[in-house]
Amino acid sequence: SRDSHAIVDFKAGRDLGIGLLGTGSQSSINFGVRFAQLQSRSHFHATSGYLHGTFNYLQSVHNIPQVDFTRSFRGVGPSISWDGDVPVAGDRQNGELSLDWGINGAVLFGRQKVQKRENSVYHYYARSFPQSQGHNYPSSGHEVHQTLNRSRSVVVLNPGAFAGISYRLPNAMLSIGYRADFFLGAI
């Protein structure tokens, strides 16, 4: 399995002028547009078989299934976010360590696609016993192919949140953190 995700935000905001948790903290509200492209690919391959027989006859059946799935979503829509930070140590003139937080949401209008290809190959081998009678039957087999291609328009809700820590130098900013976004019903 392999997944790939691309999410791009274009947003403009305004400082609210209020600190959520006291002196020095800041928060801003932002409006914008979010573009998301999500893709998932899976491949499955297996071999199975069984023997079935009686006193003078043996049959072997082998199945080799192979399945490929591709699921994708591409959408765009309006977004809103509320971001803030709370100073922990230092000050803005000499460098400041702060906790960063935010919540966001978007409604994405897009296209959901599913492609599935399935191939199964069955082989049958038969032999009678005792072999001295020489009644071997030739092997036979058949293949089963199934394909599914579906595409539909969907509306995807995209709530999210983040938390992090940042250190601001007087002319730069370095931050690390964790962000969680959930695309409900995208794939």
Short mmCIF file of N, CA and C in Angstrom, two decimals:
data_model
loop_
_atom_site.label_atom_id
_atom_site.label_comp_id
_atom_site.label_asym_id
_atom_site.label_seq_id
_atom_site.Cartn_x
_atom_site.Cartn_y
_atom_site.Cartn_z
N SER A 1 0.85 -1.19 0.00
CA SER A 1 0.00 0.00 0.00
C SER A 1 0.88 1.24 0.00
N ARG A 2 0.39 2.27 -0.68
CA ARG A 2 1.11 3.53 -0.72
C ARG A 2 0.10 4.66 -0.74
N ASP A 3 0.31 5.68 0.07
CA ASP A 3 -0.57 6.84 0.14
C ASP A 3 0.23 8.09 -0.16
N SER A 4 -0.42 9.06 -0.79
CA SER A 4 0.21 10.37 -0.98
C SER A 4 -0.86 11.44 -0.75
N HIS A 5 -0.45 12.53 -0.15
CA HIS A 5 -1.36 13.61 0.20
C HIS A 5 -0.71 14.95 -0.14
N ALA A 6 -1.45 15.83 -0.75
CA ALA A 6 -0.99 17.20 -1.00
C ALA A 6 -2.11 18.13 -0.57
N ILE A 7 -1.78 19.05 0.33
CA ILE A 7 -2.77 20.00 0.86
C ILE A 7 -2.15 21.39 0.78
N VAL A 8 -2.85 22.31 0.13
CA VAL A 8 -2.35 23.67 -0.03
C VAL A 8 -3.41 24.63 0.49
N ASP A 9 -2.99 25.56 1.36
CA ASP A 9 -3.88 26.58 1.90
C ASP A 9 -3.45 27.96 1.41
N PHE A 10 -4.42 28.73 0.96
CA PHE A 10 -4.23 30.15 0.69
C PHE A 10 -5.15 30.85 1.68
N LYS A 11 -4.57 31.69 2.57
CA LYS A 11 -5.43 32.32 3.56
C LYS A 11 -4.94 33.71 3.90
N ALA A 12 -5.87 34.53 4.33
CA ALA A 12 -5.58 35.87 4.81
C ALA A 12 -6.29 36.01 6.15
N GLY A 13 -5.62 36.71 7.08
CA GLY A 13 -6.19 36.78 8.41
C GLY A 13 -6.06 38.14 9.05
N ARG A 14 -6.60 38.19 10.22
CA ARG A 14 -6.62 39.43 10.99
C ARG A 14 -6.34 39.08 12.44
N ASP A 15 -5.42 39.81 13.05
CA ASP A 15 -5.15 39.65 14.47
C ASP A 15 -6.37 40.14 15.24
N LEU A 16 -6.83 39.32 16.15
CA LEU A 16 -8.03 39.67 16.92
C LEU A 16 -7.75 40.68 18.02
N GLY A 17 -6.48 40.88 18.35
CA GLY A 17 -6.15 41.85 19.38
C GLY A 17 -6.46 41.38 20.78
N ILE A 18 -6.77 40.10 20.93
CA ILE A 18 -7.04 39.56 22.26
C ILE A 18 -6.14 38.35 22.47
N GLY A 19 -5.63 38.22 23.65
CA GLY A 19 -4.87 37.05 24.00
C GLY A 19 -5.79 36.07 24.70
N LEU A 20 -5.72 34.84 24.29
CA LEU A 20 -6.61 33.85 24.88
C LEU A 20 -6.22 33.52 26.32
N LEU A 21 -4.91 33.50 26.57
CA LEU A 21 -4.47 33.07 27.90
C LEU A 21 -3.62 34.11 28.62
N GLY A 22 -3.95 35.35 28.48
CA GLY A 22 -3.27 36.37 29.26
C GLY A 22 -2.31 37.22 28.45
N THR A 23 -1.46 37.97 29.19
CA THR A 23 -0.56 38.95 28.61
C THR A 23 0.42 38.31 27.65
N GLY A 24 0.57 38.94 26.48
CA GLY A 24 1.55 38.48 25.50
C GLY A 24 1.03 37.45 24.52
N SER A 25 -0.07 36.80 24.83
CA SER A 25 -0.58 35.80 23.89
C SER A 25 -1.31 36.51 22.76
N GLN A 26 -1.36 35.85 21.59
CA GLN A 26 -2.00 36.41 20.42
C GLN A 26 -2.91 35.38 19.80
N SER A 27 -3.91 35.86 19.07
CA SER A 27 -4.73 34.96 18.28
C SER A 27 -5.22 35.71 17.05
N SER A 28 -5.44 34.96 15.97
CA SER A 28 -5.92 35.56 14.74
C SER A 28 -6.90 34.61 14.08
N ILE A 29 -7.80 35.21 13.29
CA ILE A 29 -8.75 34.42 12.54
C ILE A 29 -8.39 34.59 11.05
N ASN A 30 -8.47 33.48 10.30
CA ASN A 30 -8.06 33.48 8.90
C ASN A 30 -9.15 32.87 8.04
N PHE A 31 -9.37 33.44 6.88
CA PHE A 31 -10.28 32.91 5.88
C PHE A 31 -9.47 32.62 4.63
N GLY A 32 -9.88 31.59 3.90
CA GLY A 32 -9.13 31.29 2.69
C GLY A 32 -9.74 30.18 1.87
N VAL A 33 -8.87 29.57 1.06
CA VAL A 33 -9.23 28.48 0.17
C VAL A 33 -8.25 27.34 0.39
N ARG A 34 -8.78 26.12 0.48
CA ARG A 34 -7.94 24.93 0.65
C ARG A 34 -8.10 24.02 -0.55
N PHE A 35 -6.98 23.52 -1.04
CA PHE A 35 -6.95 22.52 -2.11
C PHE A 35 -6.36 21.25 -1.52
N ALA A 36 -7.00 20.12 -1.78
CA ALA A 36 -6.49 18.84 -1.26
C ALA A 36 -6.53 17.79 -2.36
N GLN A 37 -5.45 17.01 -2.40
CA GLN A 37 -5.37 15.87 -3.32
C GLN A 37 -4.86 14.68 -2.52
N LEU A 38 -5.70 13.65 -2.40
CA LEU A 38 -5.39 12.47 -1.62
C LEU A 38 -5.42 11.26 -2.55
N GLN A 39 -4.44 10.36 -2.41
CA GLN A 39 -4.44 9.18 -3.25
C GLN A 39 -3.93 7.99 -2.46
N SER A 40 -4.56 6.83 -2.69
CA SER A 40 -4.19 5.59 -2.02
C SER A 40 -4.12 4.49 -3.07
N ARG A 41 -3.02 3.74 -3.07
CA ARG A 41 -2.86 2.60 -3.99
C ARG A 41 -2.55 1.36 -3.16
N SER A 42 -3.20 0.26 -3.52
CA SER A 42 -2.97 -1.02 -2.83
C SER A 42 -2.83 -2.12 -3.86
N HIS A 43 -1.96 -3.07 -3.56
CA HIS A 43 -1.76 -4.23 -4.43
C HIS A 43 -1.77 -5.48 -3.55
N PHE A 44 -2.50 -6.50 -3.97
CA PHE A 44 -2.59 -7.75 -3.23
C PHE A 44 -2.33 -8.89 -4.20
N HIS A 45 -1.48 -9.83 -3.79
CA HIS A 45 -1.17 -11.00 -4.61
C HIS A 45 -1.00 -12.19 -3.67
N ALA A 46 -1.62 -13.30 -3.99
CA ALA A 46 -1.53 -14.49 -3.14
C ALA A 46 -1.62 -15.74 -4.00
N THR A 47 -1.18 -16.83 -3.44
CA THR A 47 -1.32 -18.13 -4.09
C THR A 47 -1.93 -19.08 -3.07
N SER A 48 -2.93 -19.81 -3.51
CA SER A 48 -3.55 -20.78 -2.62
C SER A 48 -3.87 -22.04 -3.40
N GLY A 49 -4.04 -23.11 -2.70
CA GLY A 49 -4.36 -24.36 -3.37
C GLY A 49 -4.84 -25.39 -2.38
N TYR A 50 -5.47 -26.44 -2.90
CA TYR A 50 -5.88 -27.54 -2.04
C TYR A 50 -5.91 -28.81 -2.86
N LEU A 51 -5.82 -29.92 -2.16
CA LEU A 51 -5.89 -31.25 -2.77
C LEU A 51 -7.18 -31.91 -2.36
N HIS A 52 -7.77 -32.60 -3.30
CA HIS A 52 -9.01 -33.33 -3.04
C HIS A 52 -8.86 -34.70 -3.69
N GLY A 53 -9.15 -35.72 -2.98
CA GLY A 53 -8.95 -37.02 -3.61
C GLY A 53 -9.74 -38.13 -2.95
N THR A 54 -9.80 -39.22 -3.69
CA THR A 54 -10.38 -40.46 -3.20
C THR A 54 -9.30 -41.52 -3.31
N PHE A 55 -9.67 -42.79 -3.12
CA PHE A 55 -8.71 -43.88 -3.13
C PHE A 55 -7.93 -43.98 -4.45
N ASN A 56 -8.57 -43.69 -5.57
CA ASN A 56 -7.86 -43.85 -6.84
C ASN A 56 -7.85 -42.59 -7.71
N TYR A 57 -8.13 -41.42 -7.12
CA TYR A 57 -8.20 -40.20 -7.92
C TYR A 57 -7.77 -39.01 -7.07
N LEU A 58 -6.93 -38.16 -7.60
CA LEU A 58 -6.43 -37.00 -6.88
C LEU A 58 -6.62 -35.76 -7.76
N GLN A 59 -7.14 -34.68 -7.16
CA GLN A 59 -7.33 -33.44 -7.89
C GLN A 59 -6.68 -32.31 -7.10
N SER A 60 -5.96 -31.45 -7.79
CA SER A 60 -5.30 -30.31 -7.17
C SER A 60 -5.84 -29.04 -7.82
N VAL A 61 -6.21 -28.07 -7.01
CA VAL A 61 -6.73 -26.80 -7.50
C VAL A 61 -5.87 -25.67 -6.93
N HIS A 62 -5.39 -24.79 -7.79
CA HIS A 62 -4.57 -23.65 -7.36
C HIS A 62 -5.24 -22.37 -7.84
N ASN A 63 -5.31 -21.40 -6.95
CA ASN A 63 -5.90 -20.10 -7.26
C ASN A 63 -4.84 -19.03 -7.01
N ILE A 64 -4.63 -18.14 -7.98
CA ILE A 64 -3.66 -17.06 -7.85
C ILE A 64 -4.41 -15.74 -8.05
N PRO A 65 -4.92 -15.14 -6.96
CA PRO A 65 -5.62 -13.86 -7.10
C PRO A 65 -4.64 -12.68 -7.06
N GLN A 66 -4.97 -11.65 -7.81
CA GLN A 66 -4.20 -10.42 -7.81
C GLN A 66 -5.19 -9.27 -7.90
N VAL A 67 -5.11 -8.32 -6.96
CA VAL A 67 -6.06 -7.20 -6.90
C VAL A 67 -5.28 -5.90 -6.78
N ASP A 68 -5.65 -4.92 -7.60
CA ASP A 68 -5.07 -3.58 -7.55
C ASP A 68 -6.19 -2.58 -7.30
N PHE A 69 -6.02 -1.74 -6.27
CA PHE A 69 -6.98 -0.69 -5.93
C PHE A 69 -6.29 0.66 -6.07
N THR A 70 -6.99 1.64 -6.63
CA THR A 70 -6.55 3.02 -6.62
C THR A 70 -7.75 3.86 -6.21
N ARG A 71 -7.59 4.62 -5.13
CA ARG A 71 -8.65 5.50 -4.65
C ARG A 71 -8.07 6.91 -4.58
N SER A 72 -8.86 7.89 -5.02
CA SER A 72 -8.34 9.25 -5.00
C SER A 72 -9.46 10.25 -4.76
N PHE A 73 -9.05 11.41 -4.25
CA PHE A 73 -9.94 12.55 -4.07
C PHE A 73 -9.17 13.81 -4.42
N ARG A 74 -9.81 14.69 -5.15
CA ARG A 74 -9.25 16.00 -5.46
C ARG A 74 -10.36 17.00 -5.28
N GLY A 75 -10.14 18.01 -4.41
CA GLY A 75 -11.20 18.97 -4.14
C GLY A 75 -10.66 20.32 -3.70
N VAL A 76 -11.53 21.30 -3.73
CA VAL A 76 -11.19 22.66 -3.33
C VAL A 76 -12.41 23.28 -2.66
N GLY A 77 -12.17 24.19 -1.70
CA GLY A 77 -13.29 24.83 -1.03
C GLY A 77 -12.85 25.86 -0.02
N PRO A 78 -13.80 26.55 0.58
CA PRO A 78 -13.49 27.60 1.55
C PRO A 78 -12.99 27.01 2.88
N SER A 79 -12.10 27.77 3.53
CA SER A 79 -11.57 27.32 4.82
C SER A 79 -11.57 28.48 5.81
N ILE A 80 -11.56 28.12 7.08
CA ILE A 80 -11.47 29.09 8.18
C ILE A 80 -10.56 28.49 9.24
N SER A 81 -9.77 29.34 9.88
CA SER A 81 -8.91 28.84 10.96
C SER A 81 -8.77 29.91 12.04
N TRP A 82 -8.51 29.44 13.23
CA TRP A 82 -8.24 30.31 14.37
C TRP A 82 -6.91 29.85 14.94
N ASP A 83 -5.91 30.69 14.88
CA ASP A 83 -4.55 30.37 15.32
C ASP A 83 -4.17 31.27 16.48
N GLY A 84 -3.32 30.73 17.33
CA GLY A 84 -2.85 31.54 18.45
C GLY A 84 -1.54 31.04 18.99
N ASP A 85 -0.94 31.85 19.85
CA ASP A 85 0.28 31.43 20.55
C ASP A 85 0.30 32.03 21.94
N VAL A 86 0.97 31.34 22.82
CA VAL A 86 1.08 31.75 24.22
C VAL A 86 2.57 31.73 24.57
N PRO A 87 3.15 32.90 24.98
CA PRO A 87 4.57 32.92 25.33
C PRO A 87 4.85 32.12 26.61
N VAL A 88 5.97 31.39 26.57
CA VAL A 88 6.36 30.58 27.73
C VAL A 88 7.60 31.17 28.38
N ALA A 89 8.58 31.61 27.57
CA ALA A 89 9.82 32.17 28.11
C ALA A 89 10.37 33.21 27.13
N GLY A 90 11.08 34.22 27.67
CA GLY A 90 11.70 35.23 26.84
C GLY A 90 10.73 36.32 26.45
N ASP A 91 11.16 37.13 25.48
CA ASP A 91 10.30 38.20 24.96
C ASP A 91 10.55 38.37 23.46
N ARG A 92 9.70 39.13 22.78
CA ARG A 92 9.76 39.27 21.32
C ARG A 92 11.03 40.00 20.86
N GLN A 93 11.60 40.90 21.66
CA GLN A 93 12.78 41.64 21.24
C GLN A 93 14.05 40.78 21.28
N ASN A 94 14.15 39.87 22.23
CA ASN A 94 15.39 39.10 22.42
C ASN A 94 15.25 37.62 22.08
N GLY A 95 14.10 37.19 21.68
CA GLY A 95 13.84 35.77 21.41
C GLY A 95 12.80 35.24 22.37
N GLU A 96 11.87 34.48 21.83
CA GLU A 96 10.75 34.04 22.66
C GLU A 96 10.38 32.59 22.33
N LEU A 97 10.15 31.83 23.37
CA LEU A 97 9.64 30.46 23.25
C LEU A 97 8.14 30.51 23.52
N SER A 98 7.35 29.93 22.60
CA SER A 98 5.90 29.99 22.79
C SER A 98 5.24 28.68 22.37
N LEU A 99 4.07 28.45 22.94
CA LEU A 99 3.22 27.33 22.54
C LEU A 99 2.25 27.83 21.48
N ASP A 100 2.16 27.09 20.39
CA ASP A 100 1.28 27.46 19.29
C ASP A 100 0.10 26.50 19.24
N TRP A 101 -1.05 26.99 18.83
CA TRP A 101 -2.24 26.16 18.73
C TRP A 101 -3.11 26.69 17.60
N GLY A 102 -4.05 25.87 17.18
CA GLY A 102 -4.99 26.32 16.17
C GLY A 102 -6.04 25.27 15.88
N ILE A 103 -7.18 25.74 15.41
CA ILE A 103 -8.24 24.86 14.93
C ILE A 103 -8.63 25.37 13.54
N ASN A 104 -9.07 24.45 12.70
CA ASN A 104 -9.43 24.85 11.34
C ASN A 104 -10.52 23.95 10.80
N GLY A 105 -11.10 24.37 9.73
CA GLY A 105 -12.11 23.58 9.06
C GLY A 105 -12.28 24.05 7.63
N ALA A 106 -12.68 23.14 6.79
CA ALA A 106 -12.93 23.46 5.39
C ALA A 106 -14.05 22.56 4.87
N VAL A 107 -14.72 23.04 3.85
CA VAL A 107 -15.70 22.24 3.12
C VAL A 107 -15.16 22.15 1.70
N LEU A 108 -14.82 20.93 1.28
CA LEU A 108 -14.19 20.73 -0.02
C LEU A 108 -15.18 20.10 -1.00
N PHE A 109 -15.24 20.68 -2.17
CA PHE A 109 -16.09 20.16 -3.24
C PHE A 109 -15.17 19.53 -4.27
N GLY A 110 -15.40 18.25 -4.55
CA GLY A 110 -14.46 17.61 -5.45
C GLY A 110 -14.95 16.32 -6.05
N ARG A 111 -13.99 15.58 -6.56
CA ARG A 111 -14.23 14.34 -7.30
C ARG A 111 -13.55 13.19 -6.58
N GLN A 112 -14.30 12.13 -6.37
CA GLN A 112 -13.79 10.91 -5.74
C GLN A 112 -13.76 9.82 -6.82
N LYS A 113 -12.63 9.15 -6.96
CA LYS A 113 -12.49 8.11 -7.98
C LYS A 113 -12.03 6.81 -7.33
N VAL A 114 -12.55 5.71 -7.85
CA VAL A 114 -12.15 4.38 -7.40
C VAL A 114 -11.91 3.53 -8.64
N GLN A 115 -10.77 2.87 -8.69
CA GLN A 115 -10.47 1.92 -9.75
C GLN A 115 -10.03 0.62 -9.10
N LYS A 116 -10.60 -0.48 -9.58
CA LYS A 116 -10.25 -1.79 -9.05
C LYS A 116 -10.06 -2.74 -10.23
N ARG A 117 -8.93 -3.43 -10.22
CA ARG A 117 -8.70 -4.48 -11.21
C ARG A 117 -8.41 -5.76 -10.45
N GLU A 118 -9.12 -6.81 -10.82
CA GLU A 118 -8.94 -8.09 -10.14
C GLU A 118 -8.76 -9.18 -11.19
N ASN A 119 -7.70 -9.95 -11.02
CA ASN A 119 -7.41 -11.09 -11.89
C ASN A 119 -7.23 -12.32 -11.02
N SER A 120 -7.89 -13.38 -11.37
CA SER A 120 -7.71 -14.66 -10.68
C SER A 120 -7.48 -15.73 -11.73
N VAL A 121 -6.47 -16.54 -11.49
CA VAL A 121 -6.15 -17.64 -12.40
C VAL A 121 -6.33 -18.94 -11.62
N TYR A 122 -7.16 -19.84 -12.16
CA TYR A 122 -7.42 -21.13 -11.53
C TYR A 122 -6.80 -22.22 -12.39
N HIS A 123 -6.06 -23.13 -11.76
CA HIS A 123 -5.49 -24.28 -12.45
C HIS A 123 -6.00 -25.55 -11.78
N TYR A 124 -6.38 -26.51 -12.58
CA TYR A 124 -6.86 -27.80 -12.09
C TYR A 124 -5.95 -28.89 -12.62
N TYR A 125 -5.49 -29.75 -11.75
CA TYR A 125 -4.68 -30.90 -12.14
C TYR A 125 -5.37 -32.15 -11.60
N ALA A 126 -5.44 -33.18 -12.43
CA ALA A 126 -6.10 -34.41 -12.01
C ALA A 126 -5.22 -35.61 -12.37
N ARG A 127 -5.22 -36.62 -11.53
CA ARG A 127 -4.44 -37.82 -11.77
C ARG A 127 -5.18 -39.00 -11.14
N SER A 128 -5.19 -40.13 -11.86
CA SER A 128 -5.81 -41.33 -11.30
C SER A 128 -4.70 -42.24 -10.75
N PHE A 129 -5.06 -43.06 -9.76
CA PHE A 129 -4.11 -43.98 -9.14
C PHE A 129 -4.61 -45.39 -9.32
N PRO A 130 -3.83 -46.35 -9.36
CA PRO A 130 -2.37 -46.27 -9.35
C PRO A 130 -1.86 -45.74 -10.68
N GLN A 131 -0.68 -45.14 -10.65
CA GLN A 131 -0.12 -44.52 -11.85
C GLN A 131 0.20 -45.55 -12.93
N SER A 132 0.35 -46.76 -12.55
CA SER A 132 0.66 -47.79 -13.55
C SER A 132 -0.44 -47.92 -14.59
N GLN A 133 -1.66 -47.48 -14.25
CA GLN A 133 -2.75 -47.53 -15.22
C GLN A 133 -2.61 -46.42 -16.26
N GLY A 134 -1.79 -45.39 -15.95
CA GLY A 134 -1.50 -44.34 -16.92
C GLY A 134 -2.67 -43.44 -17.25
N HIS A 135 -3.55 -43.18 -16.32
CA HIS A 135 -4.69 -42.30 -16.57
C HIS A 135 -4.42 -40.91 -15.98
N ASN A 136 -3.51 -40.20 -16.58
CA ASN A 136 -3.28 -38.81 -16.17
C ASN A 136 -4.12 -37.90 -17.05
N TYR A 137 -4.78 -36.95 -16.43
CA TYR A 137 -5.64 -36.04 -17.18
C TYR A 137 -4.89 -34.71 -17.34
N PRO A 138 -5.00 -34.06 -18.46
CA PRO A 138 -4.29 -32.79 -18.65
C PRO A 138 -4.83 -31.73 -17.69
N SER A 139 -3.96 -30.79 -17.37
CA SER A 139 -4.41 -29.70 -16.50
C SER A 139 -5.30 -28.76 -17.30
N SER A 140 -6.16 -28.12 -16.61
CA SER A 140 -7.02 -27.12 -17.24
C SER A 140 -7.07 -25.90 -16.34
N GLY A 141 -7.50 -24.81 -16.87
CA GLY A 141 -7.57 -23.60 -16.05
C GLY A 141 -8.42 -22.56 -16.72
N HIS A 142 -8.74 -21.53 -15.95
CA HIS A 142 -9.45 -20.39 -16.50
C HIS A 142 -9.09 -19.15 -15.70
N GLU A 143 -9.30 -18.00 -16.32
CA GLU A 143 -8.99 -16.73 -15.68
C GLU A 143 -10.27 -15.93 -15.51
N VAL A 144 -10.33 -15.19 -14.41
CA VAL A 144 -11.46 -14.32 -14.13
C VAL A 144 -10.91 -12.90 -14.02
N HIS A 145 -11.45 -11.98 -14.81
CA HIS A 145 -11.04 -10.58 -14.78
C HIS A 145 -12.24 -9.73 -14.39
N GLN A 146 -12.05 -8.86 -13.40
CA GLN A 146 -13.10 -7.92 -13.00
C GLN A 146 -12.49 -6.54 -12.92
N THR A 147 -13.21 -5.55 -13.43
CA THR A 147 -12.75 -4.17 -13.40
C THR A 147 -13.88 -3.28 -12.90
N LEU A 148 -13.52 -2.34 -12.03
CA LEU A 148 -14.49 -1.37 -11.52
C LEU A 148 -13.87 0.01 -11.69
N ASN A 149 -14.57 0.91 -12.34
CA ASN A 149 -14.18 2.31 -12.47
C ASN A 149 -15.38 3.15 -12.05
N ARG A 150 -15.20 3.93 -10.98
CA ARG A 150 -16.31 4.75 -10.50
C ARG A 150 -15.77 6.15 -10.20
N SER A 151 -16.53 7.14 -10.57
CA SER A 151 -16.17 8.52 -10.30
C SER A 151 -17.44 9.26 -9.92
N ARG A 152 -17.37 10.05 -8.86
CA ARG A 152 -18.56 10.78 -8.44
C ARG A 152 -18.15 12.07 -7.74
N SER A 153 -19.07 13.03 -7.75
CA SER A 153 -18.87 14.30 -7.06
C SER A 153 -19.24 14.12 -5.59
N VAL A 154 -18.41 14.67 -4.71
CA VAL A 154 -18.66 14.55 -3.27
C VAL A 154 -18.37 15.89 -2.58
N VAL A 155 -18.95 16.06 -1.41
CA VAL A 155 -18.65 17.17 -0.52
C VAL A 155 -17.97 16.57 0.70
N VAL A 156 -16.77 17.06 1.02
CA VAL A 156 -15.96 16.49 2.08
C VAL A 156 -15.76 17.52 3.19
N LEU A 157 -16.09 17.14 4.41
CA LEU A 157 -15.82 17.99 5.57
C LEU A 157 -14.40 17.73 6.04
N ASN A 158 -13.67 18.81 6.37
CA ASN A 158 -12.27 18.70 6.72
C ASN A 158 -11.96 19.49 7.99
N PRO A 159 -12.28 18.92 9.18
CA PRO A 159 -11.89 19.59 10.43
C PRO A 159 -10.44 19.26 10.77
N GLY A 160 -9.79 20.14 11.53
CA GLY A 160 -8.41 19.88 11.91
C GLY A 160 -8.00 20.72 13.10
N ALA A 161 -6.82 20.41 13.63
CA ALA A 161 -6.27 21.14 14.76
C ALA A 161 -4.76 20.95 14.76
N PHE A 162 -4.06 21.86 15.43
CA PHE A 162 -2.62 21.66 15.58
C PHE A 162 -2.15 22.21 16.92
N ALA A 163 -1.03 21.69 17.33
CA ALA A 163 -0.36 22.16 18.54
C ALA A 163 1.14 22.09 18.26
N GLY A 164 1.88 23.03 18.77
CA GLY A 164 3.32 23.04 18.53
C GLY A 164 4.04 23.94 19.50
N ILE A 165 5.32 24.00 19.31
CA ILE A 165 6.16 24.89 20.10
C ILE A 165 7.06 25.63 19.13
N SER A 166 7.29 26.91 19.36
CA SER A 166 8.12 27.68 18.45
C SER A 166 9.09 28.55 19.23
N TYR A 167 10.21 28.81 18.60
CA TYR A 167 11.18 29.75 19.14
C TYR A 167 11.37 30.84 18.11
N ARG A 168 11.10 32.06 18.50
CA ARG A 168 11.23 33.20 17.60
C ARG A 168 12.51 33.96 17.93
N LEU A 169 13.37 34.02 16.94
CA LEU A 169 14.52 34.93 17.01
C LEU A 169 14.01 36.32 16.66
N PRO A 170 14.78 37.35 16.93
CA PRO A 170 14.28 38.70 16.61
C PRO A 170 13.85 38.87 15.14
N ASN A 171 14.49 38.20 14.19
CA ASN A 171 14.13 38.37 12.78
C ASN A 171 13.73 37.07 12.10
N ALA A 172 13.49 36.01 12.83
CA ALA A 172 13.15 34.72 12.22
C ALA A 172 12.24 33.93 13.16
N MET A 173 11.75 32.83 12.64
CA MET A 173 10.92 31.97 13.48
C MET A 173 11.20 30.52 13.13
N LEU A 174 11.40 29.71 14.12
CA LEU A 174 11.59 28.28 13.97
C LEU A 174 10.53 27.60 14.82
N SER A 175 9.83 26.63 14.25
CA SER A 175 8.81 25.97 15.05
C SER A 175 8.75 24.49 14.71
N ILE A 176 8.34 23.72 15.69
CA ILE A 176 8.06 22.30 15.50
C ILE A 176 6.69 22.05 16.12
N GLY A 177 6.01 21.02 15.66
CA GLY A 177 4.69 20.76 16.22
C GLY A 177 4.03 19.57 15.58
N TYR A 178 2.77 19.41 15.87
CA TYR A 178 1.97 18.31 15.34
C TYR A 178 0.66 18.87 14.85
N ARG A 179 0.24 18.41 13.66
CA ARG A 179 -1.03 18.87 13.10
C ARG A 179 -1.83 17.65 12.68
N ALA A 180 -3.11 17.65 13.00
CA ALA A 180 -4.01 16.56 12.62
C ALA A 180 -5.16 17.14 11.81
N ASP A 181 -5.33 16.64 10.59
CA ASP A 181 -6.45 17.01 9.74
C ASP A 181 -7.20 15.75 9.38
N PHE A 182 -8.52 15.82 9.40
CA PHE A 182 -9.35 14.67 9.09
C PHE A 182 -10.23 15.01 7.88
N PHE A 183 -10.15 14.20 6.85
CA PHE A 183 -10.95 14.39 5.65
C PHE A 183 -12.07 13.35 5.70
N LEU A 184 -13.24 13.75 6.16
CA LEU A 184 -14.34 12.83 6.41
C LEU A 184 -15.03 12.44 5.10
N GLY A 185 -14.90 11.16 4.74
CA GLY A 185 -15.55 10.65 3.54
C GLY A 185 -14.82 10.93 2.25
N ALA A 186 -13.54 11.33 2.32
CA ALA A 186 -12.81 11.67 1.10
C ALA A 186 -12.47 10.42 0.28
N ILE A 187 -11.95 9.40 0.94
CA ILE A 187 -11.55 8.18 0.23
C ILE A 187 -12.33 7.01 0.81
#
